[in-house]
Coordinates of C-alpha atoms and ligand atoms in Angstrom, one line a residue:
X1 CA 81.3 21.6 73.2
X2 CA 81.1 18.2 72.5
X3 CA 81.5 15.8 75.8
X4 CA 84.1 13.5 73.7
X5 CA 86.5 16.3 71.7
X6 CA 89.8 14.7 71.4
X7 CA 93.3 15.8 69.6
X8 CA 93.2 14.0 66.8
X9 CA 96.4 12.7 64.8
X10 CA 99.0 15.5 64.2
X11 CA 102.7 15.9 64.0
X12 CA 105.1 16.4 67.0
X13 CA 104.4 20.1 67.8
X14 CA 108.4 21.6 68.3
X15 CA 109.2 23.7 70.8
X16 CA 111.9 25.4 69.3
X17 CA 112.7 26.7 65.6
X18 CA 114.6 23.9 64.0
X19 CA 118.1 24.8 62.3
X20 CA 118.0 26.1 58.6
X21 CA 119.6 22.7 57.6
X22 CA 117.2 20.7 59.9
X23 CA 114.4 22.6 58.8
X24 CA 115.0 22.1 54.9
X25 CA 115.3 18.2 55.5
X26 CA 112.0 18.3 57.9
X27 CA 110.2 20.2 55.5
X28 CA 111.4 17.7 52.3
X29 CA 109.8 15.0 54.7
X30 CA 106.8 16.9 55.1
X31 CA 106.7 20.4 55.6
X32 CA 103.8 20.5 58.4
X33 CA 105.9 19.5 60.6
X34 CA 108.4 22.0 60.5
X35 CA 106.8 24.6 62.7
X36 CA 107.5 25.2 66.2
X37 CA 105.0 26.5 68.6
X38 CA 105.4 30.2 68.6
X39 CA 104.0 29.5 64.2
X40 CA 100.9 29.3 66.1
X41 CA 100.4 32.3 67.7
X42 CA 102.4 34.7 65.1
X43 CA 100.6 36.4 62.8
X44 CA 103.4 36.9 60.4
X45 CA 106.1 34.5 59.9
X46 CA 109.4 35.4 57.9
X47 CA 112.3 32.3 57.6
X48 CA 115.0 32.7 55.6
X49 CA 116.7 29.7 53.8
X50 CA 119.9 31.1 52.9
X51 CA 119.5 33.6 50.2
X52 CA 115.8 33.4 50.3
X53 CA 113.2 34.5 52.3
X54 CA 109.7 32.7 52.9
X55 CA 106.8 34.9 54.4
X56 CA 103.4 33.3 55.7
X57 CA 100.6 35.4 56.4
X58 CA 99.1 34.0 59.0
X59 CA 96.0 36.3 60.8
X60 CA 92.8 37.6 59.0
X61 CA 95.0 40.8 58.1
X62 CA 97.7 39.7 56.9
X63 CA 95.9 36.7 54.8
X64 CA 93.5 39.7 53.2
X65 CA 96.5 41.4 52.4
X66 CA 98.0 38.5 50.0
X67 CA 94.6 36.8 48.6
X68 CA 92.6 40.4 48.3
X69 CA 93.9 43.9 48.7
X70 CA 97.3 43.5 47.0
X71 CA 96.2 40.4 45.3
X72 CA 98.1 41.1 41.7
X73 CA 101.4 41.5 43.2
X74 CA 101.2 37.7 44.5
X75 CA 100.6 35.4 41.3
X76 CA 101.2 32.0 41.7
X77 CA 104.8 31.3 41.7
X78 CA 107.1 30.0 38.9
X79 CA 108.1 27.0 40.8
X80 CA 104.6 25.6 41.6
X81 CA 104.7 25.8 37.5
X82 CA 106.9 23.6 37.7
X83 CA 105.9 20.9 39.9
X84 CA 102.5 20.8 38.6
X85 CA 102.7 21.6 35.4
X86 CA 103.5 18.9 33.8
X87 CA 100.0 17.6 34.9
X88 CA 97.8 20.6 34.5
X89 CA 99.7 22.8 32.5
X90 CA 98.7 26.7 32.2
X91 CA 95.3 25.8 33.5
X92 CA 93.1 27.7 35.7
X93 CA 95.3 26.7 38.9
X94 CA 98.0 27.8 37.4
X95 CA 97.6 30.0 35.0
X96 CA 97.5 34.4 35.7
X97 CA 95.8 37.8 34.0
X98 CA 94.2 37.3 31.3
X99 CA 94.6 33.5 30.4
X100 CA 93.4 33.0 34.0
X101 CA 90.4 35.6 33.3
X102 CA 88.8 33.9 30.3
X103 CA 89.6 30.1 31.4
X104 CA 87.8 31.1 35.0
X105 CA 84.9 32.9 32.7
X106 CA 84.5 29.9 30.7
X107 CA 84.3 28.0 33.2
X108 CA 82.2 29.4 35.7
X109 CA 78.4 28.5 34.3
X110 CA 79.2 24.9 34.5
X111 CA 79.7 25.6 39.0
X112 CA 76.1 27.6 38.7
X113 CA 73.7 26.7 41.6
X114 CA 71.4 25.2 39.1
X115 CA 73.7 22.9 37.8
X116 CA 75.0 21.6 41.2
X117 CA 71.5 20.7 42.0
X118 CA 71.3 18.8 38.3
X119 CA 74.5 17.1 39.5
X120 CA 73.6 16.0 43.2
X121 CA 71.6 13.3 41.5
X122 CA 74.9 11.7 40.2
X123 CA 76.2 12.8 43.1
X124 CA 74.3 10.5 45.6
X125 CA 73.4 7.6 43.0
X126 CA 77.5 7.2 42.7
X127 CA 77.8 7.3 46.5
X128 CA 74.7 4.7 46.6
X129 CA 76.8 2.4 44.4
X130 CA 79.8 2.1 46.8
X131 CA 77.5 1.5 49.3
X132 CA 76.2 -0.9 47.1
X133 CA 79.8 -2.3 46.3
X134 CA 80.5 -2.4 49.9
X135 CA 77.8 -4.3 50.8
X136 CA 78.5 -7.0 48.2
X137 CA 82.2 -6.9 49.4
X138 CA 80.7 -7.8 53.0
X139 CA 78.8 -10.3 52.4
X140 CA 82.0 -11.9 50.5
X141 CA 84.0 -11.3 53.1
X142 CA 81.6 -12.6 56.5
X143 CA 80.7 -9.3 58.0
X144 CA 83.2 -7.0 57.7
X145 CA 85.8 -5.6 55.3
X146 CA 88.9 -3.9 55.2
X147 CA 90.1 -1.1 52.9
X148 CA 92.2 2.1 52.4
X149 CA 89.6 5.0 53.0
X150 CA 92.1 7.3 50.6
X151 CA 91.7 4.9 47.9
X152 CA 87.8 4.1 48.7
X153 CA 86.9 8.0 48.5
X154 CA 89.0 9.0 45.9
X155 CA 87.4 5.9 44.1
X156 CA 83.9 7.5 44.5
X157 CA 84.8 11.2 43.7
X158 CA 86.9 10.8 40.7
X159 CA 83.7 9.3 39.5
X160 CA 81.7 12.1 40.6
X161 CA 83.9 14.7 38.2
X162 CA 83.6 12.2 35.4
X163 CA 79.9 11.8 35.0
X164 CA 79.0 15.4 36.1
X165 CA 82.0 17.5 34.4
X166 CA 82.5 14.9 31.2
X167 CA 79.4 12.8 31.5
X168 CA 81.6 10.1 30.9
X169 CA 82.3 6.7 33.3
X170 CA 85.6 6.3 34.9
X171 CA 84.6 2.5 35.8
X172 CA 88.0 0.2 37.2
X173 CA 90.0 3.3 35.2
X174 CA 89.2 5.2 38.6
X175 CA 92.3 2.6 40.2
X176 CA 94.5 3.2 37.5
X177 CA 94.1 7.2 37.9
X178 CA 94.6 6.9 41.8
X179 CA 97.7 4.9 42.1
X180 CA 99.2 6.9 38.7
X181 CA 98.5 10.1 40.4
X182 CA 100.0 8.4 43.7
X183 CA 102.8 7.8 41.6
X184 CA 102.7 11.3 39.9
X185 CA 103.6 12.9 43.1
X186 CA 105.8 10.7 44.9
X187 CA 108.1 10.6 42.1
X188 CA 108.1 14.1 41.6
X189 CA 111.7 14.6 41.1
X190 CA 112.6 16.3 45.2
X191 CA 113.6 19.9 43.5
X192 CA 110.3 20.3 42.3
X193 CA 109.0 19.8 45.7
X194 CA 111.8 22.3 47.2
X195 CA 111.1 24.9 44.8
X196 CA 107.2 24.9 45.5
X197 CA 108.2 25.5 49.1
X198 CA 110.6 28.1 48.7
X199 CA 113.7 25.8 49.5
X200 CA 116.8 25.9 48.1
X201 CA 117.2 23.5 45.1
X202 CA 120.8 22.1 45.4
X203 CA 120.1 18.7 47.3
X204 CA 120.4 15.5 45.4
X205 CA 117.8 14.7 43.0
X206 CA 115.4 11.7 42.4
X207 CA 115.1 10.8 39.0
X208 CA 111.6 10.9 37.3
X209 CA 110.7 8.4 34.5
X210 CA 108.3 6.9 37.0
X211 CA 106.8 10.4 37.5
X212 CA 106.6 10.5 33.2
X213 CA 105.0 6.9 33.1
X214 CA 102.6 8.2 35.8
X215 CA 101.3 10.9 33.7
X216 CA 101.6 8.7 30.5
X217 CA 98.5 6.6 31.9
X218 CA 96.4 9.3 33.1
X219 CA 96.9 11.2 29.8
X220 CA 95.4 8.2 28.5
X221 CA 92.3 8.2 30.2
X222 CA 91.4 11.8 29.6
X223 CA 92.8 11.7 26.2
X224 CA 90.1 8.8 25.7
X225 CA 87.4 11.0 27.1
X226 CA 88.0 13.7 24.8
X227 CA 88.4 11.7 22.0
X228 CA 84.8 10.1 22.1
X229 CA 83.5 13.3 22.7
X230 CA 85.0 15.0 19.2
X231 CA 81.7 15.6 16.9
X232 CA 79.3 15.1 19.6
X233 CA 79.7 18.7 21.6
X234 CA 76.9 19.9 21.1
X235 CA 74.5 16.8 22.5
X236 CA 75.9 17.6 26.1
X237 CA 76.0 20.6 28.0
X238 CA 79.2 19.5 30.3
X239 CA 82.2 21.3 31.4
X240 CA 83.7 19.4 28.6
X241 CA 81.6 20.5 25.4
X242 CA 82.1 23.9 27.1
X243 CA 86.1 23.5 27.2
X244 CA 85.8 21.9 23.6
X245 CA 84.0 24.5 22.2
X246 CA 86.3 27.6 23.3
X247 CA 88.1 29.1 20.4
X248 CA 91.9 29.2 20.2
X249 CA 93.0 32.8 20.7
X250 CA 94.7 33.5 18.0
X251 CA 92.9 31.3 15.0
X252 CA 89.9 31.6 16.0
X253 CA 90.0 27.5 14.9
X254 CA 90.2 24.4 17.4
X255 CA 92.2 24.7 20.2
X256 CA 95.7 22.1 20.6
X257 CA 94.2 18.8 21.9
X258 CA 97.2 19.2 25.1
X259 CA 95.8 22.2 26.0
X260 CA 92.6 20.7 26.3
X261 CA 93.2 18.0 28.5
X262 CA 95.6 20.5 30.7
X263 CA 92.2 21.7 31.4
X264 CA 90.4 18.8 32.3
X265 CA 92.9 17.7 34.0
X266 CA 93.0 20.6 36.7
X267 CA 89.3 19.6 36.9
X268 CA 89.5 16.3 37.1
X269 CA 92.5 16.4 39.9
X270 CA 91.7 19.6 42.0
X271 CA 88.2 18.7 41.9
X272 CA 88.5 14.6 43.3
X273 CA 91.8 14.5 45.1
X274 CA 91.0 17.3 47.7
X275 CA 87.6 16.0 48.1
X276 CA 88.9 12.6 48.8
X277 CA 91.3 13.6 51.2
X278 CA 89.0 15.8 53.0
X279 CA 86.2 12.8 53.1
X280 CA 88.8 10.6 54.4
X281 CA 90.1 12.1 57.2
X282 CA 86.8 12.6 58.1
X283 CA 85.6 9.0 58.6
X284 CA 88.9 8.5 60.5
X285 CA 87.7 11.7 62.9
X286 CA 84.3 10.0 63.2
X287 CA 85.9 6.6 64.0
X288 CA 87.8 8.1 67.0
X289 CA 84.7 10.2 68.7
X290 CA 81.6 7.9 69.1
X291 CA 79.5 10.9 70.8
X292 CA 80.3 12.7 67.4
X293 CA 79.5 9.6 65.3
X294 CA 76.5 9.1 67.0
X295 CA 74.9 12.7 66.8
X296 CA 76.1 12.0 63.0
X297 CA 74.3 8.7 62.7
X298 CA 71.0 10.3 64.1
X299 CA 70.8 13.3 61.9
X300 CA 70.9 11.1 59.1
X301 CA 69.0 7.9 60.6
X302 CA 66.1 11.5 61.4
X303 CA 66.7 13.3 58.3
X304 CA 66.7 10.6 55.8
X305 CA 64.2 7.8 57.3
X306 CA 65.9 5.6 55.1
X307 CA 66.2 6.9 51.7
X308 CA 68.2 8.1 49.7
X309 CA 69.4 11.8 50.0
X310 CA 68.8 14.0 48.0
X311 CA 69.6 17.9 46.7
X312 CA 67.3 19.2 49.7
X313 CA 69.0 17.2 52.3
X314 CA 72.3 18.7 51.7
X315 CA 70.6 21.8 54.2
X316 CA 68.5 19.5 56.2
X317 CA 72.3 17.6 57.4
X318 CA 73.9 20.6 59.2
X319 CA 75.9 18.5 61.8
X320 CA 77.2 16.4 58.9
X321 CA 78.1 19.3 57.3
X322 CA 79.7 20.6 60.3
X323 CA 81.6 17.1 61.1
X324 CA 83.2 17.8 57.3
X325 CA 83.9 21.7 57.9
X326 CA 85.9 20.7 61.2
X327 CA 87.7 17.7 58.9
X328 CA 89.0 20.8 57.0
X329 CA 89.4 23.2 59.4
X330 CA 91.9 20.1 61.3
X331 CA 93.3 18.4 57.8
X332 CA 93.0 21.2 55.4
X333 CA 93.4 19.1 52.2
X334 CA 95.6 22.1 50.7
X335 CA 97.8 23.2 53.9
X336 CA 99.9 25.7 52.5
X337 CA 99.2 28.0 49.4
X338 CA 102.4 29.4 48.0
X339 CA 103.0 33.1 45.8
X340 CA 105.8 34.9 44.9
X341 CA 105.6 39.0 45.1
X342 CA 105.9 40.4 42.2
X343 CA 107.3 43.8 43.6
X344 CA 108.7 44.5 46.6
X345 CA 106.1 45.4 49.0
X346 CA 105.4 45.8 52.9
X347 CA 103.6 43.2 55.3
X348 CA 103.0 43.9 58.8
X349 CA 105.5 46.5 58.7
X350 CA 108.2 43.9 57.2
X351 CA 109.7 44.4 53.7
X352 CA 108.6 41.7 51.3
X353 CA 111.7 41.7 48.6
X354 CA 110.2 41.4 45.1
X355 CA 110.5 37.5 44.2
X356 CA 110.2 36.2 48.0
X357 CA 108.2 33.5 48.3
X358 CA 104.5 34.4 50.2
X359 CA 102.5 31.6 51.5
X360 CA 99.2 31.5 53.4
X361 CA 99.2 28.4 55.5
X362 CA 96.0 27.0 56.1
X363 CA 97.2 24.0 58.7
X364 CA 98.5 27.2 60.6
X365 CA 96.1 29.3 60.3
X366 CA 93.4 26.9 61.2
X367 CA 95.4 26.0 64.4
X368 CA 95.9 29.4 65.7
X369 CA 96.1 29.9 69.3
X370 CA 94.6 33.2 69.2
X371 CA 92.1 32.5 66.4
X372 CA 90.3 29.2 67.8
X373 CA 89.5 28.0 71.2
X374 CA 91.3 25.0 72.2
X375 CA 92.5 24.7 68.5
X376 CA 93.9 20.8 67.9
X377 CA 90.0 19.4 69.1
X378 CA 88.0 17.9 66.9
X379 CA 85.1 19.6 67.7
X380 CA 82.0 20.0 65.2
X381 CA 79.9 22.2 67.5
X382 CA 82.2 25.0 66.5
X383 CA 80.7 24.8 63.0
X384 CA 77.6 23.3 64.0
X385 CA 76.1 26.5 66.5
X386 CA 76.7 28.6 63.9
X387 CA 73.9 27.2 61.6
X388 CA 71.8 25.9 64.3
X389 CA 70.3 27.6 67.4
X390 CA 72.2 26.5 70.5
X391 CA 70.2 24.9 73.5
X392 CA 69.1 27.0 76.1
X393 CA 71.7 28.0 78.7
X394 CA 74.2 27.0 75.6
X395 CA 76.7 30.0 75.1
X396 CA 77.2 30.4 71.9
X397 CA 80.5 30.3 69.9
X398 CA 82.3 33.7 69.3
X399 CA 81.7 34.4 66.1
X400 CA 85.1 33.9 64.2
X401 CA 86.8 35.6 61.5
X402 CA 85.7 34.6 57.6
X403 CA 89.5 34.7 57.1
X404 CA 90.2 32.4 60.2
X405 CA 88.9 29.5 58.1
X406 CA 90.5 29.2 54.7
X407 CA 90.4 25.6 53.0
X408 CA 89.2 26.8 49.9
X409 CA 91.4 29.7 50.1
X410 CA 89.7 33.3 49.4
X411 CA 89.5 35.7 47.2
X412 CA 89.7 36.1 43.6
X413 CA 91.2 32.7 43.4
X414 CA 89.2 31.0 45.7
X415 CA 88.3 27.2 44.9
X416 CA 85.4 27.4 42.1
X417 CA 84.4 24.3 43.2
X418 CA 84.2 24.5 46.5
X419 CA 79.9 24.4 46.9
X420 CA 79.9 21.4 44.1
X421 CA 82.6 20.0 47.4
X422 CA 80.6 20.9 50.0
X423 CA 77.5 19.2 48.6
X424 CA 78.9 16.0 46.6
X425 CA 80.7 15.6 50.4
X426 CA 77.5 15.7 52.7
X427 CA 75.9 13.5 50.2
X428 CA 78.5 11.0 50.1
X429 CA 78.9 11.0 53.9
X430 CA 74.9 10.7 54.6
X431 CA 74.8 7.6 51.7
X432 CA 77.8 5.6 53.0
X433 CA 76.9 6.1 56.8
X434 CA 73.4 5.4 56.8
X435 CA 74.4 2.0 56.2
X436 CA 78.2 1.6 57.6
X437 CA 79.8 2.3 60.8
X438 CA 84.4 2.9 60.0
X439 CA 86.5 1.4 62.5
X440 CA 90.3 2.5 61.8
X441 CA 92.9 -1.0 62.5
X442 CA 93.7 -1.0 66.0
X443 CA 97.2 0.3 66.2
X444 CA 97.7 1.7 63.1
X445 CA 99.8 5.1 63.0
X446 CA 98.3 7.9 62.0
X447 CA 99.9 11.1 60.3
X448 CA 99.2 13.6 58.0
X449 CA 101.8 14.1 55.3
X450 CA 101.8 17.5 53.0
X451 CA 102.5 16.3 49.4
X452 CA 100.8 18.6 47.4
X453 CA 97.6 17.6 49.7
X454 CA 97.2 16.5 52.8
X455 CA 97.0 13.0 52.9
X456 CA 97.6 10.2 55.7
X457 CA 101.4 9.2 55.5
X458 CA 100.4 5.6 55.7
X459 CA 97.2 5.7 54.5
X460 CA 94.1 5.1 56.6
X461 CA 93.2 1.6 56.9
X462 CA 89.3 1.1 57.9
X463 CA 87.0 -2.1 58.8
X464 CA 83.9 -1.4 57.2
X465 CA 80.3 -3.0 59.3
X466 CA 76.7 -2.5 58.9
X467 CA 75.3 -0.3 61.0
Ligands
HEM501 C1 87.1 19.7 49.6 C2 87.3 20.0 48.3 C3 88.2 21.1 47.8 C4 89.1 21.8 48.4 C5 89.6 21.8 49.9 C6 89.7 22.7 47.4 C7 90.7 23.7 47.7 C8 91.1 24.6 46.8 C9 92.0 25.7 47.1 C10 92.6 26.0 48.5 C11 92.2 26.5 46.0 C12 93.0 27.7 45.9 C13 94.4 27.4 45.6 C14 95.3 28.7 45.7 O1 94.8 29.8 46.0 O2 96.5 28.5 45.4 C15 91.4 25.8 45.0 C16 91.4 26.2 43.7 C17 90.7 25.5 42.7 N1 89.9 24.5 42.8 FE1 89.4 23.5 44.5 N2 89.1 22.5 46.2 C18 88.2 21.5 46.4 C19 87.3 21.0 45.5 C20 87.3 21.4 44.1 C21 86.4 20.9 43.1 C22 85.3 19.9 43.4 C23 86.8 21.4 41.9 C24 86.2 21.3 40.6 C25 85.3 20.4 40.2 C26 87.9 22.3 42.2 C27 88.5 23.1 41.3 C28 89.4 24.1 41.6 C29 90.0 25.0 40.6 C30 89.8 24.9 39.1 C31 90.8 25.9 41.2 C32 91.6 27.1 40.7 C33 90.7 28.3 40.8 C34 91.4 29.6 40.3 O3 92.6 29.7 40.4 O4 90.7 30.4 39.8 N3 88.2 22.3 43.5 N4 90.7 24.7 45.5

């Protein structure tokens, strides 16, 4: 284990189950924060909230159970719809049986191997220029800079899924789409949120024109990307010309222009927000463990001798790699993944009524007391010895359960882009800290907030020096 493994931000740990009425207000506030120890052991949760009950499958078994075996009884739930729909529609995230089927078919050449290697070119060239635009900011600024890391990643990857997915350029639209999606889900009227989560949906509500001006301006950045693509399909071979060329259903004809964008929209947000998230917390992870920032220099100071990575370096990086695995394992940038059973049905000998709500927690799960050894460290050797020989006289980690470790979730469902994640993120990582070295502001609170994602309740703000 790493000499310097510390516990890195995380809410006040309870040591009792919170009243239904105090639990309902904590878990409006931010629902990862609502579990008291013993969550961390079970392997099967049940809570009810008045007239309705909320499961979480929470060991290897009883995850399998929900996201494999009996995977058609738990289809994403009305209420998640509802919250997210008005952003994504019935896309793939969304959407079940066969719509589901033919939008994942469609979809899947465009996540091939052979096109994630085409793409790590933009990949690192996009990371290059915010090193670039760091740099310049630097030298503005005598030495050093300060900026929101949320912002600053999900700056770099929403230009990622534009030029790979749409081979179009977000440019300073990348702002607007952050702080409208910021927007998006903070003005999510509350019910929504309580819904998603299983709670009961009589508590005030917040109103939400600011949610519909939100969406208003990102529509209108997608809706410009599709529109300069109309009568030029067929000279790119993007996820886009590939969406724009699937028939509708029934005509046979174009498909509605809304249900286009619903599509590149779940692309464009699950595939940059999540990544950002995840890259975020990870630079403030480094910033607190300098034995752990220094192997992560040296790998890519050895790896790299100074140039730029590349497609082949993704495999030569294993400890930055590793460093991002543990990021997600400790921030899971989707902590909890909600269902609804379909039919009534049996979990760990408990009776699932039909129309409970399921979940499959990965903030738990990845915290487990019986699942991980000394489970709120940040510790990258976990990941790390499992790629890489350890050194003689080393013991080397138990090897732990595929379901232990679920931040792209599993099964069917499972994130299609989770290898285009895992590359665009070690490329990013290797290109911005070869130069830079991420100092969080002295002082500054840290805490992870579930809205949707995981982000940093008050954001993560980072001086930025040459190494
Ligand atoms: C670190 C980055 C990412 C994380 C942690 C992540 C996580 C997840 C998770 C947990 C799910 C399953 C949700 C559920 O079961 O309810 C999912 C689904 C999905 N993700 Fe990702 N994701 C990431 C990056 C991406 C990228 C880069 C893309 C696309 C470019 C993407 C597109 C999708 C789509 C379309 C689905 C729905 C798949 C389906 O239902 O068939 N994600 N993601």
């Amino acid at each position: 284990m790493t000499t310097d493994t510390f516990i890195p931000a995380m809410p006040p740990r309870l040591s009792k189950r919170l009243s239904p009425i105090k639990a309902i207000l904590q878990a409006r506030r931010n629902v990862i924060a609502v579990w008291p120890e013993e969550a961390y052991f079970a392997s099967f949760l049940a809570q009810k909230f008045f007239l309705r009950w909320l499961f979480i499958a929470n060991s290897p078994r009883t995850v399998r159970h929900v996201l494999f075996s009996n995977v058609e009884n738990y289809p994403k739930s009305d209420e998640m719809k509802n919250a997210l729909g008005p952003l994504i529609g019935n896309s793939m995230l969304l959407s079940d049986g066969g719509t589901w089927r033919r939008q994942r078919r469609n979809a899947t050449p465009a996540f091939h191997v052979s096109r994630i290697k085409q793409f790590s070119e933009t990949m690192a060239a996009t990371a290059a220029e915010q090193a670039e635009r760091w740099g310049q900011e630097i030298d503005q600024g005598g030495g050093q800079i300060e900026l929101e890391m949320g912002e600053q990643m999900a700056q770099v990857t929403a230009e990622v899924i534009c030029r790979t997915m749409f081979s179009s350029d977000l440019g300073d639209k990348a702002e607007v789409i952050y702080q409208s999606f910021t927007e998006y889900i903070d003005a999510l009227r509350q019910v929504e949120f309580d819904e998603f989560m299983g709670l009961p949906t009589w508590l005030p509500k917040r109103p939400r024109p600011r949610a519909r001006r939100a969406l208003a301006r990102i529509n209108q950045v997608l809706d410009a990307m599709i529109h300069a693509r109309r009568g030029h399909e067929d000279e790119y071979q993007d996820l886009l010309s590939i969406l724009l060329a699937v028939p509708d259903e029934d005509t046979g004809g174009d498909r509605p222009h809304d249900e286009i964008r619903d599509e590149l929209s779940v692309f464009f947000f699950a595939g940059h927000e999540t990544t950002a998230n995840a890259l975020a917390w990870t630079w403030y992870l480094l910033s607190q463990a300098p034995s752990v920032e220094k192997r992560f220099h040296d790998e890519i100071d050895r790896v790299l001798e100074g140039r730029q990575p590349a497609y082949a370096d993704v495999a030569r990086l294993p400890y930055v790699l590793s460093v991002f695995e543990e990021a997600m394992r400790l921030y899971p940038p989707i902590p909890i993944l909600t269902r609804k059973a379909r039919a009534e049905d049996k979990i760990a000998g408990k009776t699932i009524p039909a129309g409970s709500f399921v979940a499959v927690c990965p903030w738990l799960l990845h915290r487990h007391r019986g699942l991980w050894r000394n489970p709120d460290h940040f510790d990258p050797d976990r990941f790390y010895y499992e790629k890489v020989e350890p050194p003689a006289g080393m013991e080397p980690p138990k090897p732990r359960h595929k379901l232990a470790y679920v931040p792209f979730g599993a099964g069917p469902r499972t994130c299609i882009g989770a290898s285009f994640a895992r590359t665009e993120a070690v490329l990013i990582l290797a290109t911005l800290g070869q130069r830079y070295r991420l100092r969080l502001r002295p002082g500054h609170p840290v805490e992870p907030q579930s809205r949707l994602t995981l982000r940093p309740r008050h954001g993560l703000p980072m001086t930025i020096e040459r190494r």
